[in-house]
Coordinates of C-alpha atoms in Angstrom, one line a residue:
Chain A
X25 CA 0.0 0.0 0.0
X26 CA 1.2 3.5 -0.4
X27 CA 1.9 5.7 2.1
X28 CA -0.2 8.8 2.5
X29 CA 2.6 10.9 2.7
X30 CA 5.9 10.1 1.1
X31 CA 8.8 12.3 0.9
X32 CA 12.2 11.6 -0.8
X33 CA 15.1 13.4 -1.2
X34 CA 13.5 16.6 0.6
X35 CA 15.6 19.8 0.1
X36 CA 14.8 23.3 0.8
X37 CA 17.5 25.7 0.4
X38 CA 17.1 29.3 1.5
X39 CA 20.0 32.3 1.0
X40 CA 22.7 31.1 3.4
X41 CA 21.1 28.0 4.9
X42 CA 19.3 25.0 4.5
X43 CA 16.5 24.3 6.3
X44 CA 15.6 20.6 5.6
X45 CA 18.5 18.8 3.7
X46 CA 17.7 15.2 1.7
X47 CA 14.8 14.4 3.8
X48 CA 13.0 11.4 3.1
X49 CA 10.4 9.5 5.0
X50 CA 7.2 8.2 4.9
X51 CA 3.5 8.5 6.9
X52 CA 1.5 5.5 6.5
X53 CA -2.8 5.9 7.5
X54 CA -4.1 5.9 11.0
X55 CA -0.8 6.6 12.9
X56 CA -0.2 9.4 14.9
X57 CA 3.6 10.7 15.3
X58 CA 5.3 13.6 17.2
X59 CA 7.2 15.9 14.7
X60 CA 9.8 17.3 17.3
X61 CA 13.0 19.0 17.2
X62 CA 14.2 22.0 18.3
X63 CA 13.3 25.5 17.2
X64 CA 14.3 26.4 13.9
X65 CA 15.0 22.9 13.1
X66 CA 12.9 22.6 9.8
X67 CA 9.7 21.0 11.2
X68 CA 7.6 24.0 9.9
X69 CA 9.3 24.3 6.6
X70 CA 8.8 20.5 6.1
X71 CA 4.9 20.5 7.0
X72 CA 4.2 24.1 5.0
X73 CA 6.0 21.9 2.1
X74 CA 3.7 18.7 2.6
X75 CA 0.7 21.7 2.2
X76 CA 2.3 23.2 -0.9
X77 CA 2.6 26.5 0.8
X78 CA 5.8 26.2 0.4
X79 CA 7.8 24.8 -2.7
X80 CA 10.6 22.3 -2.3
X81 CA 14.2 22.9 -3.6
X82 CA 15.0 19.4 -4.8
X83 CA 13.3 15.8 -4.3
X84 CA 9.9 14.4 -4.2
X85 CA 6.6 15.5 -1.9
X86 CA 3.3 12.9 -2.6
X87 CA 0.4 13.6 -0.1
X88 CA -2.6 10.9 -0.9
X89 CA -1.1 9.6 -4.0
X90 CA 0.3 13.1 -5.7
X91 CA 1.7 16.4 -5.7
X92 CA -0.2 18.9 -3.4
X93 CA 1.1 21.4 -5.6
X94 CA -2.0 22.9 -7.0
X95 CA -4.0 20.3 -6.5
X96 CA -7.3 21.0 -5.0
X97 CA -8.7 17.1 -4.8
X98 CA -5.7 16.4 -2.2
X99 CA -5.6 19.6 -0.6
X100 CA -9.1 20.0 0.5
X101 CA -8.3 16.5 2.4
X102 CA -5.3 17.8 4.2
X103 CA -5.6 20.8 6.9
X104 CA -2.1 22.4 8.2
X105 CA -3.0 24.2 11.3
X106 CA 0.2 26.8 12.4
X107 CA 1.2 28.5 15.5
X108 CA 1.5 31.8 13.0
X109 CA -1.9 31.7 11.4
X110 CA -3.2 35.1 10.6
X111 CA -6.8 35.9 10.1
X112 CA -9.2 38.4 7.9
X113 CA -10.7 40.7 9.7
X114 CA -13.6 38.4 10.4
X115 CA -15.4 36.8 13.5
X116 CA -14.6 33.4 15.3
X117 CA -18.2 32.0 13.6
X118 CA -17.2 33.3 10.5
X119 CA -13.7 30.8 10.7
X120 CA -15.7 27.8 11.3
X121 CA -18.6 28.8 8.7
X122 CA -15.6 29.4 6.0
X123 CA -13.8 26.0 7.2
X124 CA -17.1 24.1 6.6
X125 CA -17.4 25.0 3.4
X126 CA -14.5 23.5 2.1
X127 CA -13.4 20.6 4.2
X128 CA -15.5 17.5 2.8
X129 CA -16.1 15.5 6.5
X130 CA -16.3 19.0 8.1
X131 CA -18.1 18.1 11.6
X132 CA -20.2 21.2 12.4
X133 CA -21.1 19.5 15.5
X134 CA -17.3 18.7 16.8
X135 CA -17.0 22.2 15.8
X136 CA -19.7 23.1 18.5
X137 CA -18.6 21.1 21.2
X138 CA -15.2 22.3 20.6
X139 CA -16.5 26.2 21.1
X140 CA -18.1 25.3 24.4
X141 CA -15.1 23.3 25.9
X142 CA -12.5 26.1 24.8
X143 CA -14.7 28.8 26.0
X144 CA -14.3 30.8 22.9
X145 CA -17.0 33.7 21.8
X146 CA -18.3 33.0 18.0
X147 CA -19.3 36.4 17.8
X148 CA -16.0 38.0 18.8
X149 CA -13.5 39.3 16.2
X150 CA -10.5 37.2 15.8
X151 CA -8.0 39.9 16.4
X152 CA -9.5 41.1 19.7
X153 CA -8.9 37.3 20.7
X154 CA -5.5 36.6 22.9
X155 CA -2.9 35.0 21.7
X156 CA -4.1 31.2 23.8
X157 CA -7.6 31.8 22.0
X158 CA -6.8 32.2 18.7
X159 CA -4.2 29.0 18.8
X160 CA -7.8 27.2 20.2
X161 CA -9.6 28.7 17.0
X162 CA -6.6 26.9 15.3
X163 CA -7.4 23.7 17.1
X164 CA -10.9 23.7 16.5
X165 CA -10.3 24.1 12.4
X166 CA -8.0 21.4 12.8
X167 CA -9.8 19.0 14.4
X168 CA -13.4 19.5 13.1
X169 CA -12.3 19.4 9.9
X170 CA -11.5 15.6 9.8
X171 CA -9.0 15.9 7.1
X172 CA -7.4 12.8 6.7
X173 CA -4.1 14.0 6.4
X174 CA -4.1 16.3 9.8
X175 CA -0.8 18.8 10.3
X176 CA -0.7 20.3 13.8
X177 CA 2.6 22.4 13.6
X178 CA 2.8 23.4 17.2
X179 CA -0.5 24.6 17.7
X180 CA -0.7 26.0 21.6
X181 CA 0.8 28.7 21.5
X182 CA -0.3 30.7 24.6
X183 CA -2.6 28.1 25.4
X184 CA -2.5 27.2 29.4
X185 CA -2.2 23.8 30.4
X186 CA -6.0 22.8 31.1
X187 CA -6.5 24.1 26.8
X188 CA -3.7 22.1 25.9
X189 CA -5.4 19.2 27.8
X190 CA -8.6 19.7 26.4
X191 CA -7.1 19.3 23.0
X192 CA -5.1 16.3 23.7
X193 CA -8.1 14.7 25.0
X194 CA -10.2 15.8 22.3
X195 CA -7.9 14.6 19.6
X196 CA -7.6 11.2 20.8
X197 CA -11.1 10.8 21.3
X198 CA -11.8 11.6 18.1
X199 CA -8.8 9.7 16.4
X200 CA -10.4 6.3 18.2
X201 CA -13.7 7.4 16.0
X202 CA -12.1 8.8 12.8
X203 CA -8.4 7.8 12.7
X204 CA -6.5 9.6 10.1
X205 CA -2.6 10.4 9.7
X206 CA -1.5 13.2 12.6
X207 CA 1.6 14.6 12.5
X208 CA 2.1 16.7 15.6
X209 CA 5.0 19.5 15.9
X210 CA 5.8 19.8 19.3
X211 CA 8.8 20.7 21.8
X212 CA 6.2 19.5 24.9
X213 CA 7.3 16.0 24.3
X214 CA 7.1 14.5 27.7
X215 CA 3.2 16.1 27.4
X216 CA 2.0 14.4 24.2
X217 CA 4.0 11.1 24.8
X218 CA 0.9 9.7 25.8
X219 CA -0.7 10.3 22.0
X220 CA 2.1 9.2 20.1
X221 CA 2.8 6.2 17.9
X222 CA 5.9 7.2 16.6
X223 CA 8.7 10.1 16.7
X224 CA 10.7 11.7 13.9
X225 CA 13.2 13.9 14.9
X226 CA 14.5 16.8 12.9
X227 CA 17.9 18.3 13.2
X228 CA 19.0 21.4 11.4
X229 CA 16.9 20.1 8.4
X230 CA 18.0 16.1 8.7
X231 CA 15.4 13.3 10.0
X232 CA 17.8 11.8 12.6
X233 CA 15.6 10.0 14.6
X234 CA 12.2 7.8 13.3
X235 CA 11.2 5.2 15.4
X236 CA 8.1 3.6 16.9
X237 CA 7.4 5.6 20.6
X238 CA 7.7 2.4 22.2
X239 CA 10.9 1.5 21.4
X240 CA 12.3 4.7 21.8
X241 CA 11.5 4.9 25.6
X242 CA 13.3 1.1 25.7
X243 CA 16.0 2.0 23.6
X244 CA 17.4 4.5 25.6
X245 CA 18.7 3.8 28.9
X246 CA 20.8 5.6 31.9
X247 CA 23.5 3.5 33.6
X248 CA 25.1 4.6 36.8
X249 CA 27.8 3.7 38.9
X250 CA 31.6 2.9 39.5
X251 CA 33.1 4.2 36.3
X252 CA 35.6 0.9 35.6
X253 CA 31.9 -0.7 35.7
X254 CA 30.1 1.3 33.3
X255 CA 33.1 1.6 31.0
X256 CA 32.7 -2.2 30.7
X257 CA 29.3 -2.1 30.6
X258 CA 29.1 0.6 28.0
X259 CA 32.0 -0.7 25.7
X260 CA 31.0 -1.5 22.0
X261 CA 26.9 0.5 22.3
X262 CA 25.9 3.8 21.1
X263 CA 26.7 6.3 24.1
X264 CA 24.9 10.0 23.8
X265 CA 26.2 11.4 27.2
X266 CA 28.6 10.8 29.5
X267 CA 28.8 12.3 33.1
X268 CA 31.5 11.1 35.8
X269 CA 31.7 12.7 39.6
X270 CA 34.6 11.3 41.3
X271 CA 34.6 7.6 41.3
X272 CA 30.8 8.0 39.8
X273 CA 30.1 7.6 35.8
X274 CA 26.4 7.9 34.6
X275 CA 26.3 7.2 30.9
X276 CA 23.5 7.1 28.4
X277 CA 23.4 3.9 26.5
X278 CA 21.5 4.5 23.0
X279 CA 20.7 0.9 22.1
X280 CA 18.0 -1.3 23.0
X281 CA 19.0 -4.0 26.0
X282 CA 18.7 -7.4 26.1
X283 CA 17.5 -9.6 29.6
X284 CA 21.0 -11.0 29.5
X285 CA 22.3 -7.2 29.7
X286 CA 20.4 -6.4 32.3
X287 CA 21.3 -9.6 34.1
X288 CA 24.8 -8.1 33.6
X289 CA 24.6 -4.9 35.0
X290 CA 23.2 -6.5 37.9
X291 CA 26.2 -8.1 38.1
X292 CA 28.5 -5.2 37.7
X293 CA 25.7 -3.4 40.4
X294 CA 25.1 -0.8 37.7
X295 CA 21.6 1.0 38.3
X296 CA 19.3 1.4 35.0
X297 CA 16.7 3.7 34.4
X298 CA 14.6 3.9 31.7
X299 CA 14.3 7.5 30.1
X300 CA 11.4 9.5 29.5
X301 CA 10.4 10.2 25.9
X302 CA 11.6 13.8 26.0
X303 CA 14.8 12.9 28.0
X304 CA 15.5 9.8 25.3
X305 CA 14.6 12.3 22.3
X306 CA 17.6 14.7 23.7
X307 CA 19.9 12.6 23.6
X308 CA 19.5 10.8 20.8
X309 CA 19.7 14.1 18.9
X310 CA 22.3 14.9 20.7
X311 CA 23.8 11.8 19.8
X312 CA 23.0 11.8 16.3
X313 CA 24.0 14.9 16.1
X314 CA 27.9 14.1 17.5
X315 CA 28.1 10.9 15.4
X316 CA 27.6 13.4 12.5
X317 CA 30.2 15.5 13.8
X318 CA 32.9 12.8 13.9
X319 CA 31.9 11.4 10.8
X320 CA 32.4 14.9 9.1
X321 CA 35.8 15.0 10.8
X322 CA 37.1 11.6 9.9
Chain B
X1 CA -9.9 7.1 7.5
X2 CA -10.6 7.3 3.5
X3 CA -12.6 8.8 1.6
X4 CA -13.1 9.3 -2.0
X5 CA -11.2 12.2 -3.2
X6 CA -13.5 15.2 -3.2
X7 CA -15.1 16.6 -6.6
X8 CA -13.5 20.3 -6.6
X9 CA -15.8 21.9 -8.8
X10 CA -14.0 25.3 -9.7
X11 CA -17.1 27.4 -10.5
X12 CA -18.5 26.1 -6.9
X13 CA -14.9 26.9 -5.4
X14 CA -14.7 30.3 -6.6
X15 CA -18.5 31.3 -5.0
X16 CA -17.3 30.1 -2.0
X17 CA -14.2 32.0 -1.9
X18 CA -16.2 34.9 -2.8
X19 CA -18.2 34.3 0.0
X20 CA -15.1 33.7 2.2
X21 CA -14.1 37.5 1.1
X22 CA -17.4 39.0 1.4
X23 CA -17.2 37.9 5.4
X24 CA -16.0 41.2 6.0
X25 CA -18.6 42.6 5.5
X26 CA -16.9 46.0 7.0
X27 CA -14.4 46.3 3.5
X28 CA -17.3 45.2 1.0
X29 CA -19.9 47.0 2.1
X30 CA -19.3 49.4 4.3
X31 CA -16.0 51.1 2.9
X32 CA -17.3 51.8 -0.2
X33 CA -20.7 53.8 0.9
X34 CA -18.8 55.6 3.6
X35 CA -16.0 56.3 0.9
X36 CA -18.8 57.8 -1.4
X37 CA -21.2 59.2 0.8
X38 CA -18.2 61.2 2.3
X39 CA -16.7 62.5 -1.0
X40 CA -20.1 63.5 -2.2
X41 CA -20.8 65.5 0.9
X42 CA -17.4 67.3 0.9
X43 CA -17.9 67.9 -3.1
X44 CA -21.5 68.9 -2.0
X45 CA -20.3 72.1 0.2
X46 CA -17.8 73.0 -2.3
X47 CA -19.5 73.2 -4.8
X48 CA -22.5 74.9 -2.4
X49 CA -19.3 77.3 -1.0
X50 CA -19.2 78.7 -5.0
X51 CA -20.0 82.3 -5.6
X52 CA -23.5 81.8 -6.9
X53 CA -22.7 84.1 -10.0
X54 CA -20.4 80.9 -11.4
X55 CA -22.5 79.6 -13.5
X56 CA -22.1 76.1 -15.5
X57 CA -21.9 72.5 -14.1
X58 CA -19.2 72.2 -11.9
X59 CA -17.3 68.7 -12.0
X60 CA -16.1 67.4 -9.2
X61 CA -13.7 64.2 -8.3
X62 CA -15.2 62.8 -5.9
X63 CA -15.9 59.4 -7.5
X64 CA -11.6 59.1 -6.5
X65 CA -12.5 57.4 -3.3
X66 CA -14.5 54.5 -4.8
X67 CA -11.4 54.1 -7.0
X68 CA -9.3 54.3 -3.6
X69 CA -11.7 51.6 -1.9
X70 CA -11.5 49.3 -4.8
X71 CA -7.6 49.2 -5.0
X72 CA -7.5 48.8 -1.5
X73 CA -9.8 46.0 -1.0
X74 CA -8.2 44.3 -3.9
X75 CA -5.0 44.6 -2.0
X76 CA -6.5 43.4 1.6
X77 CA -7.8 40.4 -0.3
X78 CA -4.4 39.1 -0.4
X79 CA -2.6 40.9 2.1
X80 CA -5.1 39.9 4.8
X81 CA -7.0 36.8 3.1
X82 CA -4.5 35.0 1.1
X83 CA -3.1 33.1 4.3
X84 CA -6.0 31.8 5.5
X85 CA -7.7 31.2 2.4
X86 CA -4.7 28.6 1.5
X87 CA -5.1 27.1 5.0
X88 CA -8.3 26.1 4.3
X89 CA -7.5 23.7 1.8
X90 CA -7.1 25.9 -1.5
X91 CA -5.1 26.2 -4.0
X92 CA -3.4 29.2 -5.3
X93 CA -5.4 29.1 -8.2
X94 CA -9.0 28.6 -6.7
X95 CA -7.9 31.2 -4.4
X96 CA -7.6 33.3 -7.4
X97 CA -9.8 32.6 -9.7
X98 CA -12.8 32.9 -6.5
X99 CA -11.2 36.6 -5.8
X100 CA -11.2 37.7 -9.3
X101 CA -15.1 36.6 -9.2
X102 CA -15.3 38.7 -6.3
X103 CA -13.2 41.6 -8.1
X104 CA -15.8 41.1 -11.2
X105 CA -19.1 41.0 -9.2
X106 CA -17.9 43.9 -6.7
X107 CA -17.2 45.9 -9.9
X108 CA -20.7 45.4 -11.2
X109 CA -22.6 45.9 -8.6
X110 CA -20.9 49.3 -7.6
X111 CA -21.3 50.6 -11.3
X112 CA -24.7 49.5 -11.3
X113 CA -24.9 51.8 -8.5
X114 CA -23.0 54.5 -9.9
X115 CA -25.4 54.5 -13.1
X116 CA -28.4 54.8 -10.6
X117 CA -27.0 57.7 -8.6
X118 CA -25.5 59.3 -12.3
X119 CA -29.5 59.4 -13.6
X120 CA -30.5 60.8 -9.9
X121 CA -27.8 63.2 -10.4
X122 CA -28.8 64.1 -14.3
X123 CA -33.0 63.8 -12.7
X124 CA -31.9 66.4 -10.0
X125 CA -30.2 68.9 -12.2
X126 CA -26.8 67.5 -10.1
X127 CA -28.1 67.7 -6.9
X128 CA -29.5 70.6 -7.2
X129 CA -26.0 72.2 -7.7
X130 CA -25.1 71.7 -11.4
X131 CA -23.0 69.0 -9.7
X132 CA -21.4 66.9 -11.6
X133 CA -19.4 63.9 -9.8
X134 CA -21.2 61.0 -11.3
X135 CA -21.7 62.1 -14.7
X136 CA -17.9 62.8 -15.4
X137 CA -17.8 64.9 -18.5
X138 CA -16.0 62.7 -21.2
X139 CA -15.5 59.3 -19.2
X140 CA -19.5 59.0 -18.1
X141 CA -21.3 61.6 -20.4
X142 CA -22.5 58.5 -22.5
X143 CA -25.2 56.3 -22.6
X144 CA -26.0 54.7 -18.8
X145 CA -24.8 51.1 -20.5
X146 CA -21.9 53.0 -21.7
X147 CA -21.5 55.0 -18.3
X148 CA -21.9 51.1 -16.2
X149 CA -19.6 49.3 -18.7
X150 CA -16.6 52.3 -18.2
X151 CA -17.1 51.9 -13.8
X152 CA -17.3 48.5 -13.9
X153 CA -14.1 48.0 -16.3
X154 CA -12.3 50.8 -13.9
X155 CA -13.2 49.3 -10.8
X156 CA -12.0 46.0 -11.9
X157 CA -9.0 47.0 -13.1
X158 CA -8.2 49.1 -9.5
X159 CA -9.4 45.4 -7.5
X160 CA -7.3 43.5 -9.7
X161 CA -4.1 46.0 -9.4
X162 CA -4.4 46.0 -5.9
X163 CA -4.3 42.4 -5.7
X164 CA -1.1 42.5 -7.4
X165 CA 0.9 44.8 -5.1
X166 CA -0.9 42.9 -2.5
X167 CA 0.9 39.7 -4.0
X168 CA 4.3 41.5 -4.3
X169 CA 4.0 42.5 -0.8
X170 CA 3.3 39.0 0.4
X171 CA 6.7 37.7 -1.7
X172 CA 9.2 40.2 -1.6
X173 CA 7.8 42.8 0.9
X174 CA 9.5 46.2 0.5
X175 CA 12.4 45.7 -1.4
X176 CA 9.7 43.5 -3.8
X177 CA 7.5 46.7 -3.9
X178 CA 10.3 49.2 -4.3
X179 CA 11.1 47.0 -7.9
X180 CA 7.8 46.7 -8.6
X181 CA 7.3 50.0 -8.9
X182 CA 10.6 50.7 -10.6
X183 CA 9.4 47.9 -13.3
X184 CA 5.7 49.7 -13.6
X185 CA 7.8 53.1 -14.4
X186 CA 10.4 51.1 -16.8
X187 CA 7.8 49.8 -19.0
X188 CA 6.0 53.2 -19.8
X189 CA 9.6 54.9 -20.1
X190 CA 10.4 51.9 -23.3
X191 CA 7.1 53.0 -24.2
X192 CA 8.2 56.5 -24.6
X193 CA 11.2 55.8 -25.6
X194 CA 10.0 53.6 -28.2
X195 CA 7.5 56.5 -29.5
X196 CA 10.1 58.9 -29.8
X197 CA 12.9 56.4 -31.8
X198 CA 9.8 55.8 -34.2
X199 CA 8.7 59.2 -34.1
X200 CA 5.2 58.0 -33.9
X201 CA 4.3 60.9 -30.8
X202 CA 1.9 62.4 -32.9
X203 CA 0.0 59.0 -33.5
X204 CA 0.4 58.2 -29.8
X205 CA -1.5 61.8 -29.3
X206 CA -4.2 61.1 -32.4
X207 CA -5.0 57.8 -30.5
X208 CA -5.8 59.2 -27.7
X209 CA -7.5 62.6 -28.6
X210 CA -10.0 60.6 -31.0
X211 CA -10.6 57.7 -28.5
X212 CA -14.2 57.6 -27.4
X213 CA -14.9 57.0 -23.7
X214 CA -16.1 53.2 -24.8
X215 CA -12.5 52.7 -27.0
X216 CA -10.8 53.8 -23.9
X217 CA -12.4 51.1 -21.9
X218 CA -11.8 48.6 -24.5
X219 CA -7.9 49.5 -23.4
X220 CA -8.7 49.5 -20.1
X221 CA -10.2 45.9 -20.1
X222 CA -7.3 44.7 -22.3
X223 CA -5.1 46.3 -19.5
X224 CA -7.1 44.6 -16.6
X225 CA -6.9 41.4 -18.2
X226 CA -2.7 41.7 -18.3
X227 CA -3.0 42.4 -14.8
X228 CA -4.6 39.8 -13.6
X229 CA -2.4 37.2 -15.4
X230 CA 0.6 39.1 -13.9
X231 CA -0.9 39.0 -10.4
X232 CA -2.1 35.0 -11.1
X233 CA 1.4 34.5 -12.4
X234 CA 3.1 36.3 -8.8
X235 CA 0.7 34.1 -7.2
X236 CA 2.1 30.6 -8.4
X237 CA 5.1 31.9 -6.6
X238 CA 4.0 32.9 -3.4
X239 CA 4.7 31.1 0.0
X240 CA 2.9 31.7 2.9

C-alpha cells in the first residue's frame, strides 16, 4: 500500500542556509507521530511543504497519492494548522462557517462542542482574541475538519495547560472514532508522549531519529555507577552522554537492552533507568547529532 | 480514514471564496458607501461654497474614493486573506480565480450603483447644484450602458491591481515593492522611448485625442486582463 505521505530526497534551500537537507520518510494511515525537534530545526518548513505552501528545492513531496502542488482534490483533504496563522478581519463564527465549506467531513457539530469546551465567543472578532484563543480557534479548524491528512505544527501557542489538555483529549477521542494520519510538531514532548505512535526527529533540516514511541523509551537507557563498571558495561553501544563525579560515571546507553544485559549490570551493580520520551529524544539528537560531527571529521 | 477524493468543482470553489471575502462585511460594504457618501458631501459644500454668479456645471472628483476603496480591498484580499484562504484547503489558483469573481461581481454591482446615482444626479439637475461627480464629463457623459460598462471595467482594473501589489508584498515585501514600482515606471519609459525612436508621438496623441470614452475602456479591459495574469502568475510563486 502507499503511504499517505511520502517524501524523498527533501531539500529546501534558502539564502545562506538549508533548512531541511535530503529528507525522506514516509506517513502511513491511521498513525499518529510527534514531529519534534528544536526550534528552527525545519519542522515548519517541512509541513508548509507537505501543504504546498511552500515549494521544495530538490526531491519528491506525494500527499494521498500526488503532488499537493495545486492540487485541489488532495488539498481539501489535508488541513495544516500553524502556530502563526493570521486571520481576515472576520469573526470566530465566521472561521468555522468558511472551514465548513471546504473541508468535505467537516463536523459542524465537533466544531460546536469544541467552542463550548475552549470557551471561545463565535461572535468575537479574531483579532480582539489573545494569543491562547486564537491558537484554540486553530485547534478547532484542525480538528473539526476531519482531514485525513491532519498537520498540527505546534499549535498552543499561549494556550494554558488545562487548553492544551482539552485538545489532547479531544484529539484522541476523536482519532479512536475517525483515525486519520497526525503529524504533531511539538517541543512538549514529555506532554504528548501519551498520543504518540511514533517520533521523527528533525535536526537542522536532517530526519535523525524515526522510530516507533515504544521503542524509543526502551532504547534509551541511563546507567550509573563505578566508572571501571560502566566503562565495561558501555564498551561497544551507542553512548549519547557521558557524566562522571569522582569515582561515579552515569552514561546514556542508545541501544535497545537485552534480559542478559540487564542480568549483567546487575552483576557489575550498575543502576538502570529507563528515560522519558523527551529525556530519550535529547539525547539521541544529541547523539545523532555528534556521530555526524565525527563522521564529518574523519 | 478514507474517503473518495472530493469533486472540486472550480465554478462552486470560486463562490465560496467569494463568500469567504465578502465575510468582512466592514471592507465590502461598508467602505465603499462611507468612501462615497463622504466625497459626495465634501464635493456637495464645495460646490454649495461657489460664488453663486459661477455659472455652468461644476465637475467634481469625488468618485476618487470608490477608485481608492476598490484598490484597497483588492489589495486586503491578499494581504489579509490569502493566508488563510490557502489554509483552508485551497489552492493558489481557486484562491484566485474565487477573488477575481469577487473583483468582477464587486465591480458590477458598484457601477450599477454609480449608473443609478449618475440618472438621480442628471434627474436632480446634479443635486441641485449643477454637480457633476457622477456624470464625469467625457469618461460618463455616454449612454448609462456605456456609463456602467466604463465603472465596472475601472473598478476591476483598480481590484485587480491592488491584488497585485498585495501579491508583491506577500513575496518580496519592500524591497519587492520598491522593484515593482521601478518595473511599472520602466515599461512606460520603453514605451516613450519607443515612441520617440519611431517618431510616432503624434499617432500616440491622435489615438488618444480621438478615443471615445467606450474605446478607452476597451484598453482599459485589455489592461485589466494583463494584470490579472501578472498577479495569477506572482501568485504561483508565493509562500505563505
Amino acid at each position: 500500500m502507499t503511504p499517505t505521505i511520502a517524501v524523498s530526497g527533501l531539500t529546501r534551500r534558502y539564502r545562506g542556509h538549508v533548512a531541511l537537507d535530503d529528507v525522506t520518510v514516509d506517513f502511513e494511515d491511521a498513525t499518529i507521530t510527534g514531529l519534534l525537534g528544536r526550534n528552527g530545526a525545519g519542522k515548519t518548513t517541512f509541513l508548509r511543504i507537505l501543504a504546498a505552501q511552500e515549494f521544495p528545492s530538490a526531491g519528491d513531496v506525494r500527499v494521498l497519492g500526488a503532488s499537493p502542488i495545486e492540487n485541489d482534490a488532495v488539498l481539501r483533504r489535508m488541513v495544516l494548522i500553524r502556530e502563526d496563522q493570521s486571520y481576515p478581519d472576520i469573526r470566530v463564527g465566521h472561521v468555522l462557517r468558511a472551514a465548513s465549506w471546504f473541508y468535505p467531513n467537516w463536523s459542524g457539530e465537533l466544531a460546536a462542542t469544541l467552542l463550548r469546551a475552549f470557551d471561545l465567543p463565535a461572535g468575537r472578532p479574531v483579532k480582539k482574541l489573545s494569543r491562547g484563543m486564537r491558537s484554540a480557534v486553530g485547534i478547532v479548524v484542525g480538528l473539526a475538519a476531519r482531514a485525513e491528512v491532519t498537520l498540527f505544527d505546534e499549535p498552543y501557542a499561549g494556550l494554558d495547560a488545562v487548553a492544551r489538555q482539552i485538545f489532547y483529549d479531544q484529539l484522541i477521542a476523536d482519532y479512536a472514532e475517525h483515525p486519520r494520519t497526525v503529524l504533531l510538531s511539538t517541543h512538549l514532548i514529555d506532554e504528548v508522549a501519551g498520543l504518540l505512535e511514533r517520533v521523527v526527529m528533525i535536526d537542522r533540516g536532517r530526519v535523525v531519529l524515526d522510530a516507533d514511541a515504544d521503542t524509543v523509551r526502551g532504547a534509551t537507557t541511563a546507567v550509573s555507577g563505578a566508572v571501571p563498571a560502566v566503562d565495561t558495561f558501555a564498551a561497544g553501544r551507542p553512548v549519547w552522554d557521558r557524566r562522571t563525579l569522582a569515582s561515579h560515571a552515569s552514561v546514556v546507553v542508545g541501544s535497545p537492552l537485552t534480559d542478559g544485559d540487564r542480568a549483567w549490570a546487575r552483576e557489575l551493580n550498575l543502576t538502570l533507568t529507563p528515560l522519558s520520551l523527551q529525556q530519550a529524544v535529547v539525547h539521541a539528537s544529541a547523539g545523532a547529532a555528534g556521530e555526524r560531527a565525527e563522521g564529518s571529521h574523519a | 480514514m478514507s474517503t473518495a477524493a472530493p469533486t472540486v468543482h472550480p465554478l462552486d470553489t470560486a463562490v465560496k471564496v467569494a463568500r469567504l471575502h465578502l465575510l468582512d462585511r466592514v471592507a465590502y460594504l461598508l467602505a465603499p458607501a462611507a468612501g462615497l457618501l463622504f466625497a459626495f458631501t465634501v464635493d456637495a459644500i464645495i460646490v454649495g461654497m461657489l460664488p453663486s454668479g459661477d455659472r455652468g456645471d461644476h465637475s467634481v472628483g469625488g468618485l476618487a474614493a470608490i477608485c481608492v476603496v476598490a484598490f484597497v480591498i483588492g489589495l486586503q484580499s491578499i494581504t489579509k486573506g490569502l493566508s488563510f484562504g490557502l489554509s483552508l484547503g485551497l489552492s493558489r489558483r481557486g484562491y484566485y480565480l474565487g477573488t477575481a469573481l469577487l473583483a468582477i461581481t464587486f465591480a458590477a454591482v458598484s457601477g450599477a450603483i454609480l449608473t443609478v446615482l449618475r440618472a438621480v444626479e442628471g434627474a436632480t439637475g446634479g443635486w441641485g447644484l449643477s454637480m457633476r461627480m457622477f456624470r464625469l464629463p467625457y469618461i460618463l457623459d455616454g449612454s448609462w450602458y456605456e456609463a456602467w460598462l466604463t465603472s465596472f471595467v475601472v473598478l476591476t482594473l483598480l481590484y485587480v491591481y491592488g491584488c497585485w501589489w498585495g501579491l508583491v508584498y506577500r513575496r518580496w515585501t519592500l524591497i519587492g515593492m520598491i522593484a515593482f514600482a521601478a518595473g511599472q515606471v520602466t515599461v512606460v519609459l520603453a514605451g516613450a522611448l519607443a515612441a520617440t525612436w519611431t517618431h510616432s508621438w503624434s499617432d500616440v496623441g491622435h489615438f488618444f485625442t480621438t478615443l471615445s470614452a467606450v474605446g478607452l475602456t476597451g484598453v482599459l479591459a485589455a489592461v485589466t486582463v494583463a494584470l490579472m495574469a501578472g498577479g495569477f502568475t506572482t501568485l504561483r510563486r508565493v509562500t505563505i
